[in-house]
XYZ file of N, CA and C in Angstrom:
708
model
N 16.033 -18.631 -14.326
C 16.644 -18.213 -13.059
C 15.575 -18.207 -11.963
N 15.840 -18.888 -10.841
C 14.852 -18.908 -9.776
C 14.836 -17.567 -9.038
N 13.804 -17.379 -8.212
C 13.611 -16.082 -7.569
C 14.739 -15.705 -6.621
N 15.328 -16.697 -5.959
C 16.412 -16.392 -5.012
C 17.612 -15.808 -5.741
N 17.986 -16.432 -6.860
C 19.117 -15.925 -7.641
C 18.771 -14.585 -8.292
N 17.526 -14.461 -8.773
C 17.109 -13.209 -9.403
C 17.112 -12.065 -8.394
N 16.727 -12.344 -7.182
C 16.733 -11.315 -6.142
C 18.156 -10.813 -5.879
N 19.114 -11.741 -5.846
C 20.514 -11.353 -5.645
C 21.014 -10.516 -6.817
N 20.728 -10.987 -8.038
C 21.146 -10.256 -9.244
C 20.540 -8.858 -9.262
N 19.244 -8.758 -8.961
C 18.579 -7.457 -8.980
C 19.168 -6.498 -7.951
N 19.508 -7.021 -6.779
C 20.097 -6.170 -5.737
C 21.434 -5.604 -6.197
N 22.233 -6.450 -6.848
C 23.533 -6.006 -7.354
C 23.354 -4.968 -8.460
N 22.482 -5.272 -9.428
C 22.258 -4.351 -10.550
C 21.704 -3.016 -10.071
N 20.779 -3.055 -9.117
C 20.165 -1.844 -8.578
C 21.227 -0.969 -7.906
N 22.121 -1.601 -7.152
C 23.206 -0.871 -6.499
C 24.116 -0.213 -7.538
N 24.480 -0.959 -8.574
C 25.397 -0.439 -9.594
C 24.795 0.756 -10.315
N 23.559 0.642 -10.778
C 23.001 1.748 -11.574
C 22.693 2.985 -10.732
N 22.570 2.813 -9.400
C 22.339 3.970 -8.549
C 23.626 4.622 -8.069
N 24.739 3.951 -8.245
C 26.016 4.520 -7.821
C 26.939 4.866 -8.986
N 26.630 4.328 -10.157
C 27.420 4.642 -11.360
C 26.437 5.048 -12.451
N 26.003 6.294 -12.390
C 24.897 6.770 -13.224
C 25.392 7.309 -14.553
N 24.573 7.079 -15.568
C 24.850 7.633 -16.890
C 23.623 8.415 -17.331
N 23.860 9.636 -17.810
C 22.739 10.484 -18.216
C 23.026 11.119 -19.565
N 22.012 11.121 -20.414
C 22.122 11.775 -21.719
C 20.764 12.388 -22.029
N 20.694 13.690 -21.994
C 19.407 14.374 -22.075
C 18.654 14.039 -23.363
N 17.342 13.869 -23.207
C 16.443 13.747 -24.358
C 16.056 15.158 -24.759
N 16.375 15.539 -25.988
C 16.161 16.934 -26.405
C 15.237 17.089 -27.606
N 14.977 16.000 -28.333
C 14.172 16.105 -29.552
C 13.062 15.054 -29.555
N 11.904 15.391 -30.132
C 10.802 14.419 -30.179
C 11.173 13.111 -30.869
N 12.076 13.162 -31.863
C 12.409 11.923 -32.571
C 13.180 10.946 -31.687
N 13.636 11.402 -30.512
C 14.315 10.506 -29.579
C 13.329 9.725 -28.703
N 12.056 10.017 -28.835
C 11.017 9.317 -28.090
C 10.595 8.079 -28.883
N 10.623 6.898 -28.279
C 10.221 5.690 -29.003
C 8.736 5.703 -29.345
N 8.393 5.132 -30.481
C 7.002 5.073 -30.916
C 6.141 4.343 -29.883
N 6.736 3.404 -29.191
C 6.019 2.664 -28.148
C 5.428 3.613 -27.106
N 6.183 4.647 -26.719
C 5.681 5.599 -25.719
C 4.453 6.335 -26.222
N 4.453 6.707 -27.480
C 3.297 7.431 -28.036
C 2.044 6.550 -28.008
N 2.226 5.275 -28.309
C 1.087 4.351 -28.279
C 0.600 4.136 -26.848
N 1.553 4.027 -25.926
C 1.187 3.850 -24.516
C 0.399 5.053 -24.008
N 0.780 6.258 -24.441
C 0.055 7.450 -24.016
C -1.389 7.434 -24.514
N -1.606 6.976 -25.747
C -2.962 6.884 -26.289
C -3.788 5.894 -25.481
N -3.183 4.758 -25.137
C -3.891 3.741 -24.358
C -4.225 4.252 -22.962
N -3.299 5.000 -22.373
C -3.553 5.539 -21.040
C -4.640 6.609 -21.081
N -4.662 7.401 -22.127
C -5.728 8.393 -22.269
C -7.093 7.698 -22.337
N -7.165 6.585 -23.069
C -8.418 5.822 -23.133
C -8.820 5.336 -21.744
N -7.841 4.896 -20.971
C -8.117 4.438 -19.602
C -8.639 5.580 -18.739
N -7.968 6.725 -18.764
C -8.386 7.863 -17.944
C -9.796 8.328 -18.293
N -10.130 8.275 -19.564
C -11.438 8.767 -20.007
C -12.591 7.878 -19.558
N -12.290 6.732 -18.959
C -13.337 5.874 -18.407
C -13.861 6.411 -17.076
N -13.113 7.338 -16.462
C -13.506 7.877 -15.161
C -14.328 9.160 -15.325
N -15.279 9.406 -14.421
C -16.115 10.625 -14.480
C -15.381 11.803 -13.848
N -14.526 12.452 -14.606
C -13.640 13.459 -14.033
C -14.375 14.686 -13.509
N -15.475 15.051 -14.105
C -16.212 16.207 -13.585
C -16.686 15.947 -12.155
N -17.172 14.733 -11.905
C -17.613 14.385 -10.553
C -16.424 14.249 -9.611
N -15.342 13.658 -10.103
C -14.165 13.448 -9.276
C -13.584 14.773 -8.787
N -13.589 15.771 -9.678
C -12.912 17.033 -9.376
C -13.821 18.091 -8.751
N -15.103 17.819 -8.640
C -16.031 18.878 -8.243
C -15.773 19.411 -6.838
N -15.164 18.591 -5.971
C -14.910 19.051 -4.600
C -13.569 19.746 -4.429
N -12.789 19.815 -5.503
C -11.501 20.494 -5.432
C -11.680 21.944 -5.851
N -11.490 22.838 -4.906
C -11.647 24.265 -5.215
C -10.303 24.977 -5.299
N -9.238 24.353 -4.782
C -7.930 25.006 -4.779
C -7.300 24.959 -6.166
N -6.379 25.859 -6.404
C -5.638 25.884 -7.659
C -4.224 26.392 -7.374
N -3.212 25.731 -7.932
C -3.319 24.559 -8.788
C -3.485 23.278 -7.977
N -3.998 22.239 -8.633
C -4.037 20.921 -8.032
C -2.622 20.360 -7.962
N -2.350 19.573 -6.931
C -1.056 18.904 -6.808
C -1.276 17.418 -7.066
N -0.530 16.901 -8.031
C -0.692 15.512 -8.463
C 0.637 14.786 -8.302
N 0.598 13.544 -7.817
C 1.796 12.715 -7.772
C 1.558 11.443 -8.575
N 2.512 11.128 -9.429
C 2.520 9.862 -10.164
C 3.517 8.967 -9.430
N 2.993 8.041 -8.626
C 3.815 7.207 -7.742
C 4.355 6.019 -8.534
N 5.670 5.874 -8.560
C 6.253 4.828 -9.399
C 6.077 5.195 -10.859
N 6.501 6.398 -11.208
C 6.216 6.989 -12.516
C 6.984 6.344 -13.663
N 7.963 5.484 -13.346
C 8.843 4.907 -14.357
C 9.478 6.050 -15.164
N 9.157 6.196 -16.440
C 9.789 7.288 -17.208
C 8.872 8.505 -17.346
N 7.784 8.558 -16.576
C 6.863 9.700 -16.519
C 6.087 9.882 -17.820
N 5.927 8.820 -18.587
C 5.242 8.906 -19.876
C 3.771 9.289 -19.709
N 3.173 8.979 -18.546
C 1.760 9.263 -18.346
C 1.495 10.696 -17.901
N 2.526 11.384 -17.413
C 2.336 12.731 -16.892
C 1.698 13.695 -17.884
N 2.227 13.802 -19.114
C 1.633 14.744 -20.067
C 0.183 14.412 -20.422
N -0.184 13.137 -20.367
C -1.561 12.742 -20.690
C -2.512 13.304 -19.642
N -2.162 13.136 -18.378
C -3.013 13.678 -17.316
C -3.016 15.201 -17.348
N -1.884 15.800 -17.657
C -1.810 17.258 -17.726
C -2.750 17.789 -18.805
N -2.769 17.134 -19.950
C -3.677 17.575 -21.032
C -5.136 17.404 -20.635
N -5.446 16.312 -19.945
C -6.829 16.090 -19.516
C -7.274 17.188 -18.549
N -6.421 17.515 -17.579
C -6.779 18.546 -16.607
C -6.838 19.925 -17.255
N -5.946 20.176 -18.208
C -5.978 21.453 -18.920
C -7.279 21.590 -19.712
N -7.696 20.505 -20.328
C -8.951 20.514 -21.093
C -10.140 20.842 -20.193
N -10.034 20.465 -18.916
C -11.108 20.733 -17.965
C -10.936 22.078 -17.266
N -9.941 22.857 -17.698
C -9.733 24.182 -17.136
C -9.078 24.181 -15.781
N -8.320 23.127 -15.475
C -7.676 23.010 -14.176
C -6.164 23.199 -14.288
N -5.615 24.072 -13.437
C -4.169 24.174 -13.300
C -3.680 23.010 -12.455
N -2.488 22.510 -12.749
C -1.978 21.365 -11.995
C -0.462 21.367 -11.969
N 0.079 21.042 -10.800
C 1.505 20.738 -10.655
C 1.600 19.222 -10.554
N 2.334 18.607 -11.463
C 2.381 17.145 -11.513
C 3.807 16.669 -11.249
N 3.947 15.817 -10.224
C 5.241 15.281 -9.820
C 5.322 13.801 -10.181
N 6.354 13.419 -10.918
C 6.633 12.016 -11.172
C 7.692 11.533 -10.195
N 7.409 10.449 -9.483
C 8.310 9.948 -8.441
C 8.695 8.511 -8.781
N 9.982 8.247 -8.913
C 10.444 6.919 -9.347
C 11.694 6.493 -8.594
N 11.619 5.343 -7.923
C 12.737 4.838 -7.137
C 13.863 4.292 -8.011
N 13.521 3.800 -9.211
C 14.526 3.185 -10.097
C 14.756 4.082 -11.313
N 15.110 5.324 -11.050
C 15.184 6.346 -12.095
C 16.386 6.217 -13.011
N 17.408 5.483 -12.599
C 18.651 5.460 -13.363
C 18.800 4.211 -14.223
N 17.724 3.457 -14.352
C 17.694 2.323 -15.277
C 17.793 2.849 -16.707
N 18.618 2.198 -17.525
C 18.785 2.616 -18.906
C 17.661 2.070 -19.782
N 17.180 2.932 -20.676
C 16.105 2.569 -21.581
C 16.575 2.718 -23.029
N 15.630 2.879 -23.922
C 15.893 2.962 -25.357
C 16.783 4.169 -25.669
N 17.728 3.980 -26.574
C 18.563 5.083 -27.047
C 19.619 5.542 -26.065
N 19.985 4.672 -25.107
C 20.990 5.031 -24.090
C 20.572 6.255 -23.279
N 19.281 6.333 -22.999
C 18.755 7.346 -22.094
C 18.196 6.639 -20.867
N 18.358 7.256 -19.706
C 17.812 6.682 -18.483
C 16.346 7.075 -18.322
N 15.698 6.405 -17.387
C 14.334 6.808 -17.051
C 14.287 8.282 -16.658
N 15.279 8.730 -15.906
C 15.297 10.132 -15.498
C 15.438 11.059 -16.700
N 16.232 10.658 -17.693
C 16.357 11.474 -18.910
C 14.996 11.664 -19.563
N 14.258 10.567 -19.705
C 12.915 10.662 -20.290
C 11.970 11.409 -19.357
N 12.101 11.145 -18.041
C 11.237 11.823 -17.078
C 11.394 13.330 -17.133
N 12.639 13.796 -17.233
C 12.875 15.239 -17.338
C 12.304 15.793 -18.644
N 12.415 15.010 -19.720
C 11.875 15.467 -21.007
C 10.352 15.608 -20.923
N 9.691 14.560 -20.426
C 8.227 14.633 -20.346
C 7.780 15.741 -19.392
N 8.525 15.954 -18.308
C 8.189 17.048 -17.390
C 8.253 18.390 -18.106
N 9.227 18.529 -19.022
C 9.388 19.799 -19.742
C 8.248 20.059 -20.720
N 7.482 19.041 -21.065
C 6.371 19.182 -22.001
C 5.046 19.436 -21.290
N 5.096 19.572 -19.978
C 3.898 19.823 -19.191
C 3.892 21.269 -18.706
N 2.738 21.725 -18.287
C 2.656 23.102 -17.809
C 3.511 23.293 -16.559
N 3.369 22.408 -15.593
C 4.178 22.443 -14.375
C 4.479 20.996 -13.989
N 5.469 20.419 -14.639
C 5.823 19.035 -14.393
C 7.218 18.920 -13.807
N 7.389 17.979 -12.885
C 8.678 17.783 -12.223
C 8.900 16.287 -12.023
N 10.104 15.829 -12.349
C 10.444 14.419 -12.168
C 11.430 14.293 -11.018
N 11.180 13.325 -10.126
C 12.004 13.153 -8.936
C 12.548 11.728 -8.872
N 13.868 11.602 -8.840
C 14.517 10.305 -8.644
C 14.509 10.022 -7.151
N 13.459 9.371 -6.674
C 13.215 9.320 -5.235
C 12.330 8.131 -4.879
N 12.558 7.566 -3.715
C 11.667 6.578 -3.123
C 10.418 7.311 -2.636
N 9.245 6.900 -3.078
C 8.013 7.580 -2.685
C 7.839 7.629 -1.171
N 8.357 6.652 -0.461
C 8.217 6.645 0.997
C 8.951 7.796 1.660
N 9.801 8.482 0.909
C 10.496 9.673 1.418
C 9.834 10.969 0.946
N 8.705 10.857 0.237
C 7.980 12.019 -0.279
C 6.966 12.462 0.763
N 7.012 13.715 1.166
C 6.154 14.167 2.258
C 5.326 15.404 1.931
N 5.143 15.702 0.655
C 4.344 16.871 0.316
C 2.862 16.501 0.204
N 1.969 17.358 0.679
C 0.527 17.099 0.531
C 0.136 16.995 -0.937
N -0.797 16.106 -1.209
C -1.196 15.799 -2.579
C -2.712 15.811 -2.699
N -3.208 16.271 -3.835
C -4.648 16.231 -4.113
C -5.043 14.969 -4.869
N -4.244 14.610 -5.861
C -4.534 13.433 -6.690
C -3.262 12.592 -6.789
N -3.395 11.309 -6.499
C -2.269 10.387 -6.627
C -2.594 9.344 -7.684
N -1.640 9.077 -8.555
C -1.745 7.959 -9.495
C -0.896 6.814 -8.964
N -1.489 5.653 -8.817
C -0.766 4.451 -8.411
C -1.068 3.392 -9.464
N -0.228 3.372 -10.480
C -0.506 2.597 -11.691
C 0.311 1.312 -11.699
N -0.391 0.201 -11.642
C 0.241 -1.121 -11.630
C 1.318 -1.231 -10.551
N 0.967 -0.960 -9.287
C 1.971 -1.056 -8.221
C 2.416 -2.499 -8.020
N 3.623 -2.663 -7.521
C 4.115 -4.006 -7.215
C 3.547 -4.430 -5.862
N 2.708 -5.455 -5.887
C 2.075 -5.928 -4.653
C 2.473 -7.365 -4.334
N 3.311 -7.975 -5.177
C 3.822 -9.321 -4.925
C 5.222 -9.420 -5.522
N 5.933 -10.465 -5.148
C 7.358 -10.549 -5.478
C 7.630 -10.803 -6.958
N 6.878 -11.685 -7.590
C 7.223 -12.097 -8.956
C 7.261 -10.931 -9.950
N 6.219 -10.082 -10.010
C 6.293 -8.944 -10.953
C 7.437 -7.996 -10.642
N 7.667 -7.748 -9.348
C 8.751 -6.842 -8.952
C 10.100 -7.379 -9.409
N 10.336 -8.664 -9.193
C 11.610 -9.257 -9.601
C 11.754 -9.268 -11.114
N 10.664 -9.525 -11.831
C 10.749 -9.560 -13.292
C 11.047 -8.188 -13.883
N 10.733 -7.116 -13.143
C 11.042 -5.758 -13.586
C 12.424 -5.304 -13.109
N 13.151 -6.199 -12.454
C 14.532 -5.889 -12.118
C 14.765 -5.187 -10.808
N 13.780 -5.179 -9.929
C 13.942 -4.499 -8.644
C 14.303 -5.497 -7.544
N 15.049 -5.057 -6.532
C 15.375 -5.937 -5.407
C 14.186 -6.105 -4.477
N 14.162 -7.224 -3.759
C 13.054 -7.490 -2.850
C 12.955 -6.451 -1.739
N 14.043 -5.761 -1.445
C 14.024 -4.731 -0.399
C 13.083 -3.581 -0.737
N 12.716 -3.441 -2.023
C 11.815 -2.359 -2.427
C 10.344 -2.785 -2.434
N 10.075 -4.042 -2.106
C 8.691 -4.534 -2.089
C 8.042 -4.159 -0.764
N 7.338 -3.031 -0.760
C 6.697 -2.519 0.454
C 5.296 -2.013 0.116
N 4.433 -2.897 -0.385
C 3.133 -2.424 -0.881
C 2.250 -1.779 0.172
N 2.167 -2.386 1.377
C 1.301 -1.785 2.383
C 1.813 -0.425 2.825
N 3.133 -0.300 2.947
C 3.716 0.987 3.323
C 3.402 2.053 2.280
N 3.416 1.675 0.993
C 3.137 2.629 -0.064
C 1.691 3.100 -0.004
N 0.755 2.179 0.213
C -0.656 2.577 0.317
C -0.876 3.468 1.546
N -0.258 3.123 2.655
C -0.402 3.957 3.857
C 0.204 5.340 3.634
N 1.351 5.384 2.960
C 1.994 6.676 2.741
C 1.190 7.526 1.748
N 0.591 6.867 0.760
C -0.281 7.603 -0.160
C -1.442 8.227 0.600
N -2.022 7.466 1.511
C -3.110 8.015 2.330
C -2.628 9.203 3.155
N -1.433 9.088 3.721
C -0.881 10.172 4.531
C -0.769 11.465 3.729
N -0.320 11.375 2.470
C -0.142 12.583 1.657
C -1.476 13.143 1.173
N -2.512 12.296 1.106
C -3.814 12.710 0.569
C -4.812 13.140 1.637
N -4.668 12.616 2.831
C -5.728 12.696 3.835
C -6.186 14.118 4.117
N -5.268 15.005 4.410
C -5.650 16.367 4.784
C -6.163 17.174 3.600
N -5.944 16.658 2.380
C -6.415 17.369 1.190
C -7.781 16.864 0.729
N -8.329 15.884 1.446
C -9.534 15.195 0.974
C -9.314 14.727 -0.461
N -8.185 14.036 -0.650
C -7.733 13.714 -1.991
C -8.268 12.408 -2.545
N -7.830 12.123 -3.769
C -8.246 10.905 -4.447
C -7.008 10.170 -4.958
N -7.168 8.872 -5.154
C -6.120 8.051 -5.746
C -6.717 7.250 -6.895
N -6.058 7.316 -8.039
C -6.437 6.484 -9.177
C -5.506 5.277 -9.189
N -6.079 4.109 -8.985
C -5.316 2.869 -8.942
C -5.556 2.075 -10.213
N -4.516 1.426 -10.730
C -4.724 0.454 -11.797
C -3.912 -0.793 -11.516
N -4.396 -1.936 -11.993
C -3.716 -3.219 -11.830
C -3.858 -4.003 -13.141
N -2.863 -4.833 -13.476
C -2.889 -5.551 -14.743
C -3.521 -6.932 -14.680
N -4.034 -7.327 -13.514
C -4.650 -8.658 -13.412
C -5.671 -8.650 -12.279
N -6.684 -9.530 -12.345
C -7.662 -9.621 -11.248
C -7.013 -9.993 -9.925
N -5.953 -10.831 -9.974
C -5.283 -11.250 -8.745
C -4.614 -10.063 -8.050
N -3.885 -9.256 -8.831
C -3.227 -8.091 -8.253
C -4.248 -7.045 -7.807
N -5.364 -6.970 -8.525
C -6.430 -6.047 -8.143
C -6.976 -6.399 -6.763
N -7.205 -7.683 -6.507
C -7.748 -8.088 -5.214
C -6.765 -7.810 -4.090
N -5.482 -8.061 -4.342
C -4.468 -7.746 -3.326
C -4.460 -6.240 -3.044
N -4.520 -5.451 -4.119
C -4.480 -3.992 -3.970
C -5.713 -3.468 -3.253
N -6.857 -4.055 -3.520
C -8.072 -3.642 -2.821
C -7.930 -3.825 -1.316
N -7.345 -4.947 -0.926
C -7.173 -5.214 0.500
C -6.176 -4.240 1.113
N -5.095 -3.955 0.383
C -4.105 -2.994 0.874
C -4.719 -1.603 1.030
N -5.517 -1.205 0.038
C -6.170 0.106 0.093
C -7.145 0.186 1.263
N -7.876 -0.891 1.484
C -8.837 -0.920 2.601
C -8.118 -0.776 3.932
N -7.012 -1.492 4.098
C -6.247 -1.415 5.344
C -5.668 -0.017 5.563
N -5.385 0.685 4.460
C -4.831 2.041 4.563
C -5.907 3.086 4.822
N -7.181 2.693 4.756
C -8.266 3.621 5.053
C -8.939 4.239 3.852
N -8.610 3.767 2.644
C -9.235 4.328 1.442
C -10.669 3.839 1.276
N -11.484 4.686 0.658
C -12.872 4.356 0.352
C -12.996 4.203 -1.160
N -13.457 3.052 -1.603
C -13.514 2.748 -3.032
C -14.683 3.454 -3.706
N -14.409 3.974 -4.903
C -15.450 4.546 -5.742
C -15.637 3.694 -6.983
N -15.791 4.333 -8.113
C -16.070 3.642 -9.369
C -14.917 2.726 -9.773
N -15.263 1.534 -10.249
C -14.279 0.616 -10.804
C -14.491 0.518 -12.310
N -13.396 0.552 -13.073
C -13.476 0.514 -14.527
C -12.534 -0.571 -15.052
N -12.699 -0.897 -16.328
C -11.811 -1.866 -16.974
C -11.513 -1.400 -18.388
N -10.236 -1.221 -18.683
C -9.788 -0.925 -20.044
C -9.316 -2.224 -20.676
N -9.808 -2.527 -21.872
C -9.446 -3.766 -22.550
C -8.539 -3.479 -23.731
N -7.452 -4.237 -23.879
C -6.517 -4.001 -24.990
C -7.096 -4.429 -26.327
N -6.580 -3.777 -27.365
C -6.911 -4.190 -28.732
C -5.797 -5.105 -29.237
N -5.980 -5.604 -30.431
C -5.011 -6.553 -30.979
C -3.618 -5.943 -31.092
N -3.551 -4.644 -31.415
C -2.250 -3.993 -31.617
C -1.823 -3.114 -30.440
N -2.461 -3.278 -29.278
C -2.121 -2.475 -28.111
C -0.741 -2.861 -27.580
N -0.047 -1.872 -27.019
C 1.245 -2.148 -26.387
C 1.038 -2.970 -25.124
N 0.108 -2.511 -24.268
C -0.225 -3.284 -23.072
C -1.246 -4.340 -23.460
N -0.862 -5.578 -23.395
C -1.712 -6.657 -23.848
C -2.603 -7.234 -22.759
N -2.450 -6.748 -21.530
C -3.338 -7.161 -20.453
C -4.353 -6.049 -20.196
N -5.554 -6.399 -19.709
C -6.508 -5.352 -19.333
C -5.918 -4.468 -18.235
N -6.442 -3.273 -18.130
C -6.064 -2.364 -17.041
C -7.303 -2.177 -16.173
N -7.248 -2.739 -14.970
C -8.357 -2.636 -14.030
C -8.128 -1.405 -13.161
N -9.107 -0.521 -13.115
C -8.920 0.734 -12.397
C -10.002 1.002 -11.365
N -9.621 1.700 -10.317
C -10.551 2.128 -9.271
C -10.174 3.543 -8.851
N -11.184 4.376 -8.621
C -10.922 5.667 -7.993
C -11.177 5.493 -6.506
N -10.187 5.891 -5.713
C -10.279 5.797 -4.258
C -10.284 7.195 -3.657
N -11.021 7.320 -2.551
C -11.098 8.579 -1.823
C -10.454 8.403 -0.455
N -9.774 9.434 0.021
C -9.276 9.384 1.380
C -10.473 9.333 2.332
N -10.252 8.896 3.535
C -11.384 8.653 4.447
C -12.174 9.926 4.741
N -11.541 11.094 4.572
C -12.262 12.345 4.821
C -13.258 12.660 3.717
N -13.183 11.913 2.606
C -14.097 12.159 1.482
C -15.222 11.156 1.433
N -15.264 10.243 2.358
C -16.277 9.186 2.318
C -17.664 9.721 2.668
């Protein structure tokens, strides 16, 4: 299917699932797919590549406010919560996902899983929301594999109307700026990384450490995860 037809199909599907929603709560651990558990381990390995003691040393407020932008099913939220808890930090973590009503494994929606993972965190909340409508101040933002070009976005089933990468980077800066906050960015390819670097620069972010997580033979994510810690301009 070419991109023009896929864009039309995605727009129709996106409209249907947002207007005719189906929800079935996730209530037991056995309802979580094994794939999610493996993904959490891989994400923990990625996070541990960053120097968190240095990253957090300028944050004196408690609790920290964290946003997972484009959280999908919020599978990464508990991993970050455990890391911050291990470091003695209280945190309120918000998962924000524009396509929350997409159906996943076991006839549960992303929101069903998002609510479940939020319930396993100290202070976790899942929001079925376009991040561009989120206006709460944030200390730490996760922007994990953002859509910065049309092909990946279309392959994930989203309409082209949701492709607003520069707006997302600018809005992330807006929520972080007054908090002297940080953003953890990841990209699945060098090409997307370069696009994201330019978007971050235009939004006023200052780049810090860059890391690379490499997959193993049995990893769920088979592409490397390229990561950068970014600081709002007030932290430069």
